[in-house]
């Protein structure tokens, strides 16, 4: 355990505990508030719903829930909510989480037949003594809290699954089968920051597989004093590096949101001994001043941003 005097010694030397370099405090990366950012270009319509809340002085947590629900309800989005591609058994199983400005969190994983997992995750946070519920237990909790059961496998997704059964090859296609997992971060007028992340996960996954999206610290992390980060892409790699937590810790060490996201993408490549074949992962981050950024391993990822300058998709820098 690091003692207080050791902590003071390392910080005096310009190092945070565990060797993280410290950037001088005067380094500020400022932006505008309110602001909402989300993953991929498809985040633009989700941003509209979030901005409805933020532009009226509303609460960041309400904004991120309203925002990501747009994609959960979008049947054309093949990696989120209803219409999402199923697992190998033809079951659509959903993962989601949410965090508020106090660092409180709620999460559901491997949940079936409930269209809005992010809202169930919020109920877990607000109305249960737990942080995470999975599978049948998550569904029963949702039904107890007024959610309705429905079939989430659309005819289009079922037809694609039947085609996949001919080959049964599991090799997620970069920027296609992992493409629309939506993560969102919002900072409201009062300076409250919140985040949400929701997905149907990797197409054709094994039954029972859970990705990064509902895992606090992997798919999403908020530190009330610093800011937040969310991830998208191949969940297994993001879990192995606790990606979103890493991004927030890098911002704590003084890096800009973009630099922090870059470090997390590099860490994935380093951890896999430089072998990045077939791996796409991307992060977006927002700090308490409203500065934001993103970074991806492979080209083709955008951060969608809505602030007083309007709603737009901004391509991010990438490693490969
Ligand atoms: N990032 C979504 C997943 O891997 O499930």
GROMACS .gro file of C-alpha atoms and ligand atoms in nm:
model
  325
    1UNK     CA    1   0.000   0.000   0.000
    2UNK     CA    2   0.135   0.344  -0.092
    3UNK     CA    3   0.185   0.555   0.221
    4UNK     CA    4   0.092   0.925   0.219
    5UNK     CA    5   0.456   1.035   0.248
    6UNK     CA    6   0.549   0.812  -0.051
    7UNK     CA    7   0.259   0.957  -0.246
    8UNK     CA    8   0.386   1.309  -0.174
    9UNK     CA    9   0.739   1.207  -0.271
   10UNK     CA   10   0.630   1.061  -0.607
   11UNK     CA   11   0.405   1.357  -0.689
   12UNK     CA   12   0.688   1.597  -0.602
   13UNK     CA   13   0.899   1.413  -0.860
   14UNK     CA   14   0.633   1.463  -1.125
   15UNK     CA   15   0.502   1.107  -1.104
   16UNK     CA   16   0.161   0.994  -0.987
   17UNK     CA   17   0.151   0.664  -0.795
   18UNK     CA   18   0.226   0.360  -1.016
   19UNK     CA   19   0.462   0.565  -1.232
   20UNK     CA   20   0.197   0.760  -1.422
   21UNK     CA   21   0.357   1.083  -1.540
   22UNK     CA   22   0.196   1.394  -1.397
   23UNK     CA   23   0.124   1.688  -1.622
   24UNK     CA   24   0.140   2.030  -1.454
   25UNK     CA   25  -0.191   2.146  -1.308
   26UNK     CA   26  -0.203   2.455  -1.525
   27UNK     CA   27  -0.269   2.229  -1.827
   28UNK     CA   28  -0.644   2.274  -1.886
   29UNK     CA   29  -0.835   2.135  -2.177
   30UNK     CA   30  -1.147   2.346  -2.186
   31UNK     CA   31  -1.460   2.311  -2.393
   32UNK     CA   32  -1.823   2.418  -2.385
   33UNK     CA   33  -2.116   2.308  -2.181
   34UNK     CA   34  -2.370   2.170  -2.213
   35UNK     CA   35  -2.234   1.910  -2.450
   36UNK     CA   36  -2.312   1.554  -2.551
   37UNK     CA   37  -2.080   1.319  -2.738
   38UNK     CA   38  -2.148   0.969  -2.867
   39UNK     CA   39  -1.980   0.689  -3.056
   40UNK     CA   40  -1.995   0.660  -3.434
   41UNK     CA   41  -2.171   0.875  -3.691
   42UNK     CA   42  -2.492   0.692  -3.599
   43UNK     CA   43  -2.476   0.880  -3.269
   44UNK     CA   44  -2.611   1.193  -3.443
   45UNK     CA   45  -2.977   1.105  -3.400
   46UNK     CA   46  -2.916   0.991  -3.043
   47UNK     CA   47  -2.745   1.328  -2.981
   48UNK     CA   48  -3.062   1.507  -3.098
   49UNK     CA   49  -3.264   1.339  -2.825
   50UNK     CA   50  -2.998   1.412  -2.563
   51UNK     CA   51  -2.973   1.776  -2.672
   52UNK     CA   52  -3.351   1.815  -2.626
   53UNK     CA   53  -3.285   1.758  -2.257
   54UNK     CA   54  -2.954   1.946  -2.224
   55UNK     CA   55  -3.055   2.257  -2.418
   56UNK     CA   56  -3.344   2.314  -2.174
   57UNK     CA   57  -3.112   2.303  -1.875
   58UNK     CA   58  -3.194   1.935  -1.810
   59UNK     CA   59  -3.004   1.666  -1.628
   60UNK     CA   60  -2.712   1.486  -1.798
   61UNK     CA   61  -2.835   1.146  -1.676
   62UNK     CA   62  -3.177   1.201  -1.839
   63UNK     CA   63  -2.997   1.315  -2.155
   64UNK     CA   64  -2.781   1.005  -2.195
   65UNK     CA   65  -3.072   0.772  -2.121
   66UNK     CA   66  -3.297   0.947  -2.374
   67UNK     CA   67  -3.014   0.957  -2.627
   68UNK     CA   68  -2.911   0.593  -2.633
   69UNK     CA   69  -3.275   0.479  -2.623
   70UNK     CA   70  -3.308   0.616  -2.978
   71UNK     CA   71  -3.066   0.351  -3.102
   72UNK     CA   72  -3.209   0.079  -2.877
   73UNK     CA   73  -3.542   0.134  -3.055
   74UNK     CA   74  -3.389   0.159  -3.405
   75UNK     CA   75  -3.457  -0.171  -3.583
   76UNK     CA   76  -3.203  -0.084  -3.853
   77UNK     CA   77  -2.919  -0.074  -3.603
   78UNK     CA   78  -2.785  -0.428  -3.606
   79UNK     CA   79  -2.574  -0.400  -3.293
   80UNK     CA   80  -2.806  -0.233  -3.042
   81UNK     CA   81  -3.147  -0.323  -2.897
   82UNK     CA   82  -3.432  -0.453  -3.111
   83UNK     CA   83  -3.304  -0.556  -3.454
   84UNK     CA   84  -2.959  -0.640  -3.314
   85UNK     CA   85  -2.793  -0.951  -3.457
   86UNK     CA   86  -2.850  -1.255  -3.234
   87UNK     CA   87  -2.604  -1.501  -3.087
   88UNK     CA   88  -2.530  -1.844  -3.237
   89UNK     CA   89  -2.855  -1.984  -3.097
   90UNK     CA   90  -3.060  -1.708  -3.259
   91UNK     CA   91  -3.120  -1.523  -2.929
   92UNK     CA   92  -3.083  -1.145  -2.900
   93UNK     CA   93  -2.913  -1.076  -2.566
   94UNK     CA   94  -2.854  -0.720  -2.452
   95UNK     CA   95  -2.593  -0.547  -2.234
   96UNK     CA   96  -2.608  -0.189  -2.102
   97UNK     CA   97  -2.489   0.035  -1.822
   98UNK     CA   98  -2.526   0.388  -1.694
   99UNK     CA   99  -2.329   0.611  -1.455
  100UNK     CA  100  -2.418   0.942  -1.297
  101UNK     CA  101  -2.228   1.248  -1.176
  102UNK     CA  102  -2.168   1.091  -0.834
  103UNK     CA  103  -2.000   0.786  -0.988
  104UNK     CA  104  -2.305   0.574  -0.903
  105UNK     CA  105  -2.377   0.301  -1.156
  106UNK     CA  106  -2.622   0.039  -1.275
  107UNK     CA  107  -2.581  -0.235  -1.530
  108UNK     CA  108  -2.758  -0.528  -1.694
  109UNK     CA  109  -2.604  -0.803  -1.902
  110UNK     CA  110  -2.717  -1.103  -2.105
  111UNK     CA  111  -3.077  -0.981  -2.078
  112UNK     CA  112  -3.338  -1.100  -2.327
  113UNK     CA  113  -3.674  -0.969  -2.451
  114UNK     CA  114  -3.660  -0.622  -2.296
  115UNK     CA  115  -3.618  -0.342  -2.548
  116UNK     CA  116  -3.457  -0.072  -2.332
  117UNK     CA  117  -3.176  -0.225  -2.125
  118UNK     CA  118  -3.033   0.120  -2.044
  119UNK     CA  119  -3.352   0.210  -1.857
  120UNK     CA  120  -3.337  -0.119  -1.667
  121UNK     CA  121  -2.974  -0.038  -1.581
  122UNK     CA  122  -3.088   0.298  -1.443
  123UNK     CA  123  -3.350   0.122  -1.229
  124UNK     CA  124  -3.079  -0.115  -1.100
  125UNK     CA  125  -2.878   0.193  -0.999
  126UNK     CA  126  -3.169   0.379  -0.843
  127UNK     CA  127  -3.397   0.107  -0.708
  128UNK     CA  128  -3.183  -0.193  -0.619
  129UNK     CA  129  -2.904  -0.245  -0.366
  130UNK     CA  130  -2.680  -0.376  -0.650
  131UNK     CA  131  -2.473  -0.247  -0.941
  132UNK     CA  132  -2.534  -0.528  -1.189
  133UNK     CA  133  -2.801  -0.785  -1.272
  134UNK     CA  134  -2.771  -1.047  -1.545
  135UNK     CA  135  -2.980  -1.285  -1.751
  136UNK     CA  136  -3.310  -1.409  -1.616
  137UNK     CA  137  -3.266  -1.210  -1.293
  138UNK     CA  138  -3.227  -0.887  -1.489
  139UNK     CA  139  -3.537  -0.968  -1.692
  140UNK     CA  140  -3.745  -1.050  -1.383
  141UNK     CA  141  -3.628  -0.726  -1.221
  142UNK     CA  142  -3.731  -0.537  -1.537
  143UNK     CA  143  -4.075  -0.703  -1.545
  144UNK     CA  144  -4.123  -0.618  -1.176
  145UNK     CA  145  -4.047  -0.255  -1.260
  146UNK     CA  146  -4.306  -0.223  -1.535
  147UNK     CA  147  -4.103  -0.314  -1.846
  148UNK     CA  148  -4.276  -0.533  -2.103
  149UNK     CA  149  -4.148  -0.847  -2.265
  150UNK     CA  150  -4.115  -0.844  -2.642
  151UNK     CA  151  -3.950  -1.035  -2.922
  152UNK     CA  152  -3.633  -0.849  -3.025
  153UNK     CA  153  -3.536  -1.072  -3.320
  154UNK     CA  154  -3.653  -0.892  -3.632
  155UNK     CA  155  -3.713  -1.080  -3.961
  156UNK     CA  156  -3.403  -0.910  -4.114
  157UNK     CA  157  -3.175  -1.011  -3.827
  158UNK     CA  158  -3.318  -1.364  -3.830
  159UNK     CA  159  -3.253  -1.395  -4.206
  160UNK     CA  160  -2.889  -1.281  -4.156
  161UNK     CA  161  -2.845  -1.531  -3.873
  162UNK     CA  162  -2.977  -1.813  -4.094
  163UNK     CA  163  -2.727  -1.711  -4.363
  164UNK     CA  164  -2.449  -1.713  -4.101
  165UNK     CA  165  -2.547  -2.068  -3.999
  166UNK     CA  166  -2.430  -2.191  -4.343
  167UNK     CA  167  -2.066  -2.106  -4.259
  168UNK     CA  168  -2.071  -2.061  -3.881
  169UNK     CA  169  -1.751  -1.859  -3.893
  170UNK     CA  170  -1.684  -1.627  -3.597
  171UNK     CA  171  -1.465  -1.346  -3.718
  172UNK     CA  172  -1.630  -1.012  -3.638
  173UNK     CA  173  -1.601  -0.775  -3.933
  174UNK     CA  174  -1.422  -0.453  -3.842
  175UNK     CA  175  -1.651  -0.148  -3.834
  176UNK     CA  176  -1.949  -0.358  -3.948
  177UNK     CA  177  -2.049  -0.619  -3.695
  178UNK     CA  178  -1.917  -0.417  -3.401
  179UNK     CA  179  -2.008  -0.093  -3.555
  180UNK     CA  180  -2.297   0.066  -3.374
  181UNK     CA  181  -2.261  -0.011  -3.005
  182UNK     CA  182  -2.364   0.324  -2.872
  183UNK     CA  183  -2.180   0.495  -2.590
  184UNK     CA  184  -2.271   0.847  -2.484
  185UNK     CA  185  -2.136   1.106  -2.240
  186UNK     CA  186  -2.306   1.430  -2.145
  187UNK     CA  187  -2.214   1.732  -1.937
  188UNK     CA  188  -2.507   1.952  -1.841
  189UNK     CA  189  -2.530   2.323  -1.771
  190UNK     CA  190  -2.481   2.261  -1.398
  191UNK     CA  191  -2.158   2.070  -1.468
  192UNK     CA  192  -2.301   1.723  -1.394
  193UNK     CA  193  -2.149   1.450  -1.609
  194UNK     CA  194  -2.316   1.116  -1.692
  195UNK     CA  195  -2.265   0.831  -1.934
  196UNK     CA  196  -2.443   0.533  -2.086
  197UNK     CA  197  -2.350   0.244  -2.308
  198UNK     CA  198  -2.578  -0.016  -2.472
  199UNK     CA  199  -2.537  -0.299  -2.721
  200UNK     CA  200  -2.656  -0.635  -2.847
  201UNK     CA  201  -2.286  -0.726  -2.850
  202UNK     CA  202  -2.080  -0.905  -3.108
  203UNK     CA  203  -2.285  -1.067  -3.381
  204UNK     CA  204  -2.290  -1.449  -3.364
  205UNK     CA  205  -2.132  -1.457  -3.018
  206UNK     CA  206  -2.156  -1.767  -2.799
  207UNK     CA  207  -2.476  -1.788  -2.594
  208UNK     CA  208  -2.397  -1.625  -2.259
  209UNK     CA  209  -2.115  -1.404  -2.389
  210UNK     CA  210  -2.098  -1.060  -2.230
  211UNK     CA  211  -1.881  -0.787  -2.380
  212UNK     CA  212  -1.735  -0.468  -2.237
  213UNK     CA  213  -2.044  -0.251  -2.266
  214UNK     CA  214  -2.211  -0.335  -1.931
  215UNK     CA  215  -1.879  -0.365  -1.744
  216UNK     CA  216  -1.807  -0.053  -1.541
  217UNK     CA  217  -1.446   0.047  -1.608
  218UNK     CA  218  -1.437  -0.133  -1.944
  219UNK     CA  219  -1.730  -0.004  -2.154
  220UNK     CA  220  -1.792   0.306  -1.944
  221UNK     CA  221  -1.636   0.495  -1.658
  222UNK     CA  222  -1.716   0.827  -1.492
  223UNK     CA  223  -1.503   0.989  -1.226
  224UNK     CA  224  -1.699   1.280  -1.081
  225UNK     CA  225  -1.382   1.489  -1.036
  226UNK     CA  226  -1.230   1.425  -1.378
  227UNK     CA  227  -1.475   1.325  -1.650
  228UNK     CA  228  -1.581   1.013  -1.834
  229UNK     CA  229  -1.503   0.773  -2.116
  230UNK     CA  230  -1.691   0.510  -2.317
  231UNK     CA  231  -1.571   0.239  -2.549
  232UNK     CA  232  -1.686   0.061  -2.861
  233UNK     CA  233  -1.537  -0.224  -3.060
  234UNK     CA  234  -1.419  -0.572  -2.975
  235UNK     CA  235  -1.531  -0.607  -2.615
  236UNK     CA  236  -1.286  -0.878  -2.515
  237UNK     CA  237  -0.990  -0.646  -2.582
  238UNK     CA  238  -1.152  -0.355  -2.400
  239UNK     CA  239  -1.223  -0.570  -2.093
  240UNK     CA  240  -0.863  -0.698  -2.081
  241UNK     CA  241  -0.732  -0.342  -2.054
  242UNK     CA  242  -1.014  -0.192  -1.839
  243UNK     CA  243  -1.018   0.057  -2.125
  244UNK     CA  244  -1.256   0.331  -2.012
  245UNK     CA  245  -1.108   0.343  -1.664
  246UNK     CA  246  -0.764   0.375  -1.820
  247UNK     CA  247  -0.879   0.671  -2.030
  248UNK     CA  248  -1.017   0.851  -1.724
  249UNK     CA  249  -0.699   0.783  -1.524
  250UNK     CA  250  -0.492   0.926  -1.810
  251UNK     CA  251  -0.705   1.241  -1.801
  252UNK     CA  252  -0.646   1.255  -1.425
  253UNK     CA  253  -0.273   1.241  -1.499
  254UNK     CA  254  -0.316   1.554  -1.712
  255UNK     CA  255  -0.363   1.422  -2.065
  256UNK     CA  256  -0.623   1.573  -2.296
  257UNK     CA  257  -0.928   1.356  -2.372
  258UNK     CA  258  -0.784   1.275  -2.716
  259UNK     CA  259  -0.439   1.180  -2.579
  260UNK     CA  260  -0.601   0.968  -2.309
  261UNK     CA  261  -0.806   0.778  -2.569
  262UNK     CA  262  -0.494   0.728  -2.781
  263UNK     CA  263  -0.308   0.576  -2.484
  264UNK     CA  264  -0.593   0.329  -2.429
  265UNK     CA  265  -0.595   0.217  -2.794
  266UNK     CA  266  -0.215   0.176  -2.782
  267UNK     CA  267  -0.248  -0.030  -2.465
  268UNK     CA  268  -0.475  -0.277  -2.647
  269UNK     CA  269  -0.214  -0.323  -2.917
  270UNK     CA  270   0.072  -0.350  -2.664
  271UNK     CA  271  -0.119  -0.604  -2.457
  272UNK     CA  272  -0.174  -0.822  -2.762
  273UNK     CA  273   0.201  -0.806  -2.837
  274UNK     CA  274   0.145  -0.579  -3.132
  275UNK     CA  275  -0.092  -0.817  -3.307
  276UNK     CA  276  -0.391  -0.607  -3.400
  277UNK     CA  277  -0.528  -0.823  -3.679
  278UNK     CA  278  -0.906  -0.799  -3.688
  279UNK     CA  279  -0.927  -0.572  -3.385
  280UNK     CA  280  -1.116  -0.247  -3.385
  281UNK     CA  281  -1.169  -0.061  -3.060
  282UNK     CA  282  -1.232   0.307  -3.004
  283UNK     CA  283  -1.281   0.539  -2.710
  284UNK     CA  284  -1.440   0.877  -2.663
  285UNK     CA  285  -1.386   1.094  -2.358
  286UNK     CA  286  -1.526   1.412  -2.207
  287UNK     CA  287  -1.380   1.607  -1.918
  288UNK     CA  288  -1.548   1.825  -1.658
  289UNK     CA  289  -1.461   2.139  -1.857
  290UNK     CA  290  -1.646   2.015  -2.166
  291UNK     CA  291  -1.334   1.926  -2.368
  292UNK     CA  292  -1.377   1.602  -2.561
  293UNK     CA  293  -1.184   1.371  -2.791
  294UNK     CA  294  -1.168   1.024  -2.934
  295UNK     CA  295  -0.926   0.776  -3.087
  296UNK     CA  296  -0.959   0.442  -3.266
  297UNK     CA  297  -0.731   0.157  -3.358
  298UNK     CA  298  -0.850   0.137  -3.718
  299UNK     CA  299  -0.971   0.417  -3.947
  300UNK     CA  300  -1.345   0.472  -3.985
  301UNK     CA  301  -1.462   0.586  -3.643
  302UNK     CA  302  -1.625   0.920  -3.563
  303UNK     CA  303  -1.720   1.099  -3.244
  304UNK     CA  304  -2.061   1.261  -3.279
  305UNK     CA  305  -2.078   1.589  -3.089
  306UNK     CA  306  -2.363   1.827  -3.004
  307UNK     CA  307  -2.295   2.157  -2.827
  308UNK     CA  308  -2.387   2.519  -2.901
  309UNK     CA  309  -2.190   2.486  -3.229
  310UNK     CA  310  -2.443   2.229  -3.354
  311UNK     CA  311  -2.456   1.854  -3.410
  312UNK     CA  312  -2.182   1.697  -3.620
  313UNK     CA  313  -1.974   1.381  -3.666
  314UNK     CA  314  -1.600   1.439  -3.635
  315UNK     CA  315  -1.361   1.172  -3.764
  316UNK     CA  316  -1.100   1.082  -3.503
  317UNK     CA  317  -0.730   1.003  -3.540
  318UNK     CA  318  -0.640   0.634  -3.552
  319UNK     CA  319  -0.339   0.407  -3.504
  320UNK     CA  320  -0.360   0.197  -3.820
  321LIG     N1  321  -1.833  -0.346  -2.760
  321LIG     C1  322  -1.944  -0.430  -2.764
  321LIG     C2  323  -1.916  -0.572  -2.742
  321LIG     O1  324  -1.806  -0.619  -2.769
  321LIG     O2  325  -2.005  -0.640  -2.698
   0.00000   0.00000   0.00000
